[in-house]
CSV table of C-alpha atoms in Angstrom, one decimal:
chain,number,residue,atom,x,y,z
A,1,VAL,CA,167.1,-66.9,181.0
A,2,GLN,CA,164.8,-64.1,180.1
A,3,GLN,CA,161.5,-64.2,181.9
A,4,ARG,CA,158.6,-63.9,179.4
A,5,THR,CA,155.5,-62.1,180.7
A,6,ARG,CA,152.1,-63.5,180.0
A,7,ASP,CA,148.7,-62.0,179.4
A,8,ARG,CA,145.4,-63.4,179.9
A,9,GLY,CA,143.1,-62.6,176.9
A,10,ASP,CA,139.4,-61.8,176.9
A,11,ASP,CA,138.8,-65.5,176.2
A,12,GLY,CA,140.5,-66.6,179.3
A,13,ILE,CA,143.5,-68.2,177.5
A,14,VAL,CA,146.9,-67.2,178.8
A,15,ARG,CA,149.2,-66.0,176.1
A,16,PRO,CA,152.8,-64.7,176.0
A,17,ASP,CA,153.0,-60.9,175.9
A,18,GLN,CA,153.6,-60.1,172.2
A,19,ARG,CA,155.8,-57.1,173.0
A,20,ALA,CA,158.0,-59.2,175.3
A,21,MET,CA,158.3,-62.0,172.6
A,22,ASP,CA,159.0,-59.7,169.7
A,23,GLY,CA,161.0,-57.0,171.4
A,24,PRO,CA,161.1,-53.6,169.6
A,25,ALA,CA,159.1,-55.0,166.7
A,26,GLY,CA,156.3,-55.9,169.0
A,27,ILE,CA,156.2,-52.4,170.5
A,28,HIS,CA,156.0,-50.9,167.0
A,29,ALA,CA,153.2,-53.3,166.1
A,30,ALA,CA,151.3,-52.2,169.2
A,31,GLN,CA,151.8,-48.6,168.2
A,32,HIS,CA,150.5,-49.3,164.7
A,33,ARG,CA,147.4,-51.0,166.2
A,34,ALA,CA,146.8,-47.9,168.4
A,35,ILE,CA,147.1,-45.6,165.4
A,36,ARG,CA,144.7,-47.7,163.4
A,37,ARG,CA,142.2,-47.6,166.2
A,38,GLN,CA,142.5,-43.8,166.3
A,39,LEU,CA,142.1,-43.5,162.5
A,40,ALA,CA,139.0,-45.8,162.8
A,41,GLN,CA,137.6,-43.5,165.5
A,42,ILE,CA,138.2,-40.4,163.4
A,43,ALA,CA,136.6,-42.1,160.3
A,44,TYR,CA,133.6,-43.0,162.4
A,45,ARG,CA,133.3,-39.4,163.7
A,46,ARG,CA,133.5,-38.2,160.1
A,47,VAL,CA,130.8,-40.6,159.0
A,48,GLY,CA,128.7,-39.3,161.9
A,49,ASP,CA,129.4,-35.7,160.9
A,50,ILE,CA,128.5,-36.4,157.3
A,51,SER,CA,125.3,-38.2,158.3
A,52,GLY,CA,124.4,-35.3,160.6
A,53,ARG,CA,125.1,-32.8,157.8
A,54,ARG,CA,123.0,-34.8,155.4
A,55,ALA,CA,120.1,-34.9,157.9
A,56,LEU,CA,120.3,-31.1,158.3
A,57,GLU,CA,120.4,-30.6,154.5
A,58,ALA,CA,117.4,-32.9,154.1
A,59,GLU,CA,115.5,-30.9,156.8
A,60,GLN,CA,116.5,-27.7,155.1
A,61,THR,CA,115.2,-29.0,151.7
A,62,ARG,CA,112.0,-30.1,153.4
A,63,LEU,CA,111.4,-26.7,155.0
A,64,ALA,CA,112.1,-25.0,151.7
A,65,ASP,CA,109.6,-27.2,149.9
A,66,ALA,CA,107.0,-26.6,152.5
A,67,ASN,CA,107.6,-22.8,152.4
A,68,ARG,CA,107.3,-22.9,148.6
A,69,LEU,CA,104.0,-24.8,148.7
A,70,LEU,CA,102.7,-22.3,151.3
A,71,LEU,CA,103.7,-19.3,149.1
A,72,ASP,CA,102.2,-20.9,146.0
A,73,SER,CA,98.9,-21.7,147.7
A,74,THR,CA,98.0,-18.0,148.3
A,75,GLY,CA,96.2,-15.8,145.8
A,76,GLU,CA,98.2,-12.7,146.6
A,77,GLY,CA,101.4,-11.9,144.7
A,78,ILE,CA,104.5,-12.3,146.9
A,79,TYR,CA,108.1,-11.8,145.8
A,80,GLY,CA,111.5,-11.1,147.5
A,81,ILE,CA,114.4,-9.1,146.5
A,82,ASP,CA,118.0,-8.9,147.8
A,83,ALA,CA,119.9,-5.8,148.9
A,84,GLY,CA,120.7,-5.1,145.3
A,85,GLY,CA,117.1,-5.1,144.3
A,86,ARG,CA,117.2,-8.5,142.4
A,87,PHE,CA,114.5,-11.0,142.6
A,88,THR,CA,115.3,-13.9,145.0
A,89,PHE,CA,111.9,-15.7,144.8
A,90,VAL,CA,108.5,-15.1,143.2
A,91,ASN,CA,105.4,-17.1,144.1
A,92,ARG,CA,103.0,-18.5,141.5
A,93,ALA,CA,100.4,-15.8,141.9
A,94,ALA,CA,102.9,-13.0,141.4
A,95,ALA,CA,104.4,-14.7,138.3
A,96,ARG,CA,100.9,-15.2,136.8
A,97,MET,CA,99.9,-11.5,137.4
A,98,LEU,CA,103.2,-10.2,136.1
A,99,GLY,CA,103.2,-12.6,133.1
A,100,PHE,CA,106.7,-14.0,133.9
A,101,ALA,CA,107.9,-17.5,134.5
A,102,GLN,CA,108.8,-18.1,138.1
A,103,GLU,CA,112.4,-19.3,137.5
A,104,GLY,CA,113.0,-16.9,134.6
A,105,ILE,CA,112.5,-13.8,136.8
A,106,ILE,CA,115.0,-14.8,139.5
A,107,GLY,CA,118.2,-12.6,139.5
A,108,GLN,CA,116.7,-9.7,137.5
A,109,ASN,CA,116.2,-6.2,138.9
A,110,GLY,CA,112.7,-6.0,140.3
A,111,HIS,CA,112.2,-2.2,139.9
A,112,ALA,CA,113.6,-2.2,136.3
A,113,LEU,CA,111.3,-5.1,135.4
A,114,VAL,CA,107.9,-4.4,137.0
A,115,HIS,CA,108.0,-0.9,138.6
A,116,HIS,CA,109.9,1.3,136.3
A,117,THR,CA,107.1,3.7,135.2
A,118,ARG,CA,104.3,5.5,137.0
A,119,ALA,CA,100.6,5.2,136.0
A,120,ASP,CA,100.8,8.5,134.1
A,121,GLY,CA,103.7,7.2,132.0
A,122,THR,CA,106.5,9.2,133.6
A,123,VAL,CA,109.7,7.4,134.7
A,124,TYR,CA,109.7,6.1,138.2
A,125,PRO,CA,113.2,6.5,139.7
A,126,GLU,CA,114.3,3.6,141.8
A,127,SER,CA,115.5,6.0,144.5
A,128,GLU,CA,111.9,7.1,145.0
A,129,CYS,CA,110.5,3.6,145.1
A,130,PRO,CA,109.0,2.5,148.5
A,131,VAL,CA,110.5,-1.0,148.0
A,132,PHE,CA,114.0,0.6,147.6
A,133,HIS,CA,113.3,2.8,150.7
A,134,ALA,CA,112.4,-0.3,152.7
A,135,ILE,CA,115.9,-1.7,152.0
A,136,CYS,CA,117.7,1.6,152.7
A,137,SER,CA,115.8,2.6,155.8
A,138,GLY,CA,114.6,-0.7,157.2
A,139,GLU,CA,111.0,0.6,157.4
A,140,SER,CA,107.9,-1.0,156.1
A,141,ALA,CA,105.3,0.7,153.9
A,142,ARG,CA,101.9,0.2,152.3
A,143,ILE,CA,101.0,1.8,149.0
A,144,GLU,CA,97.5,1.9,147.4
A,145,ASP,CA,97.8,3.9,144.2
A,146,GLU,CA,100.6,2.6,142.0
A,147,VAL,CA,100.9,0.2,139.0
A,148,PHE,CA,103.1,-2.8,138.2
A,149,TRP,CA,104.1,-3.7,134.7
A,150,ARG,CA,103.5,-7.0,133.0
A,151,ALA,CA,105.9,-8.9,130.6
A,152,ASP,CA,103.8,-7.8,127.6
A,153,GLY,CA,104.2,-4.1,128.4
A,154,THR,CA,100.8,-3.5,129.9
A,155,SER,CA,100.2,-2.3,133.5
A,156,PHE,CA,97.6,-2.9,136.2
A,157,PRO,CA,96.8,-1.1,139.4
A,158,VAL,CA,98.1,-2.6,142.6
A,159,ALA,CA,98.0,-2.2,146.3
A,160,TYR,CA,101.1,-3.5,147.9
A,161,SER,CA,103.1,-3.6,151.1
A,162,THR,CA,106.8,-3.9,151.5
A,163,ALA,CA,108.8,-5.0,154.5
A,164,PRO,CA,112.6,-5.3,155.0
A,165,VAL,CA,114.3,-8.6,155.6
A,166,VAL,CA,116.6,-8.3,158.5
A,167,GLU,CA,119.2,-10.9,159.4
A,168,GLN,CA,121.7,-10.4,162.3
A,169,GLY,CA,120.8,-6.7,162.5
A,170,LYS,CA,121.4,-6.0,158.9
A,171,VAL,CA,118.9,-5.4,156.1
A,172,GLN,CA,119.4,-8.2,153.5
A,173,GLY,CA,116.5,-7.3,151.2
A,174,ALA,CA,112.7,-6.9,151.2
A,175,VAL,CA,109.5,-8.9,150.7
A,176,VAL,CA,106.7,-7.4,148.7
A,177,THR,CA,103.1,-8.5,148.9
A,178,PHE,CA,100.7,-7.1,146.3
A,179,PHE,CA,97.1,-7.4,145.0
A,180,ASP,CA,95.7,-6.7,141.5
A,181,ILE,CA,93.0,-4.1,142.3
A,182,SER,CA,91.7,-3.6,138.8
A,183,GLU,CA,88.2,-4.6,139.7
A,184,ARG,CA,88.2,-2.4,142.8
A,185,ARG,CA,89.5,0.6,140.7
A,186,ALA,CA,86.8,-0.1,138.1
A,187,LEU,CA,84.1,0.0,140.8
A,188,GLU,CA,85.5,3.2,142.2
A,189,LEU,CA,85.5,4.9,138.8
A,190,GLU,CA,82.0,3.8,138.2
A,191,ARG,CA,80.9,5.1,141.6
A,192,GLU,CA,82.6,8.4,140.8
A,193,ARG,CA,80.8,8.6,137.4
A,194,LEU,CA,77.4,7.9,139.0
A,195,THR,CA,78.0,10.5,141.7
A,196,GLU,CA,79.0,13.1,139.2
A,197,ARG,CA,75.9,12.4,137.1
A,198,GLU,CA,73.7,12.6,140.2
A,199,HIS,CA,75.1,16.0,140.9
A,200,ARG,CA,74.4,17.2,137.4
A,201,ILE,CA,70.8,16.1,137.6
A,202,ALA,CA,70.4,17.8,141.0
A,203,GLU,CA,71.7,21.0,139.5
A,204,GLN,CA,69.4,20.8,136.6
A,205,LEU,CA,66.4,20.3,138.9
A,206,GLN,CA,67.3,23.4,140.8
A,207,GLN,CA,67.3,25.6,137.7
């Protein structure tokens, strides 16, 4: 007579061992239960991974929104370009001064759009542009005597600084911060005019 083994369950009740009762079928059932437990654990880990990824994505979105609010709260124009010279972001002040919609400017070549011509009307080659130089050399620059061009074809004097964006030791683009210095230039021209008039009067008095 075959001796049937018994197990005591978690509830304290003694039950016959299912594998001993069912033979090979019982062993297969136990293996299936083990596989199901493993699959359940894998599914749980995947749910945890998805939850963690969603949390990271939510944090990334929150930081991007906060950064956008910070950029739009300043009165200076700020825009970024990638290594190919294309706009990657433009803050509200920059879009307003340049006369472009913020979203409409993304992906367009920055130099060709707003920096293509010098103040005297001559063509400004991109290879001579300090912004382009910042990408190529990885060096920052500050410029006080150039102009940017608006969407309507008019220009305005600017002072701007450009700095490379470096990630993992490689230049990925540049950030440009600029000011409309029209009022400052007008005051400088007026001061020059008054100084010149003062010199003429002084010369006349000496005659």
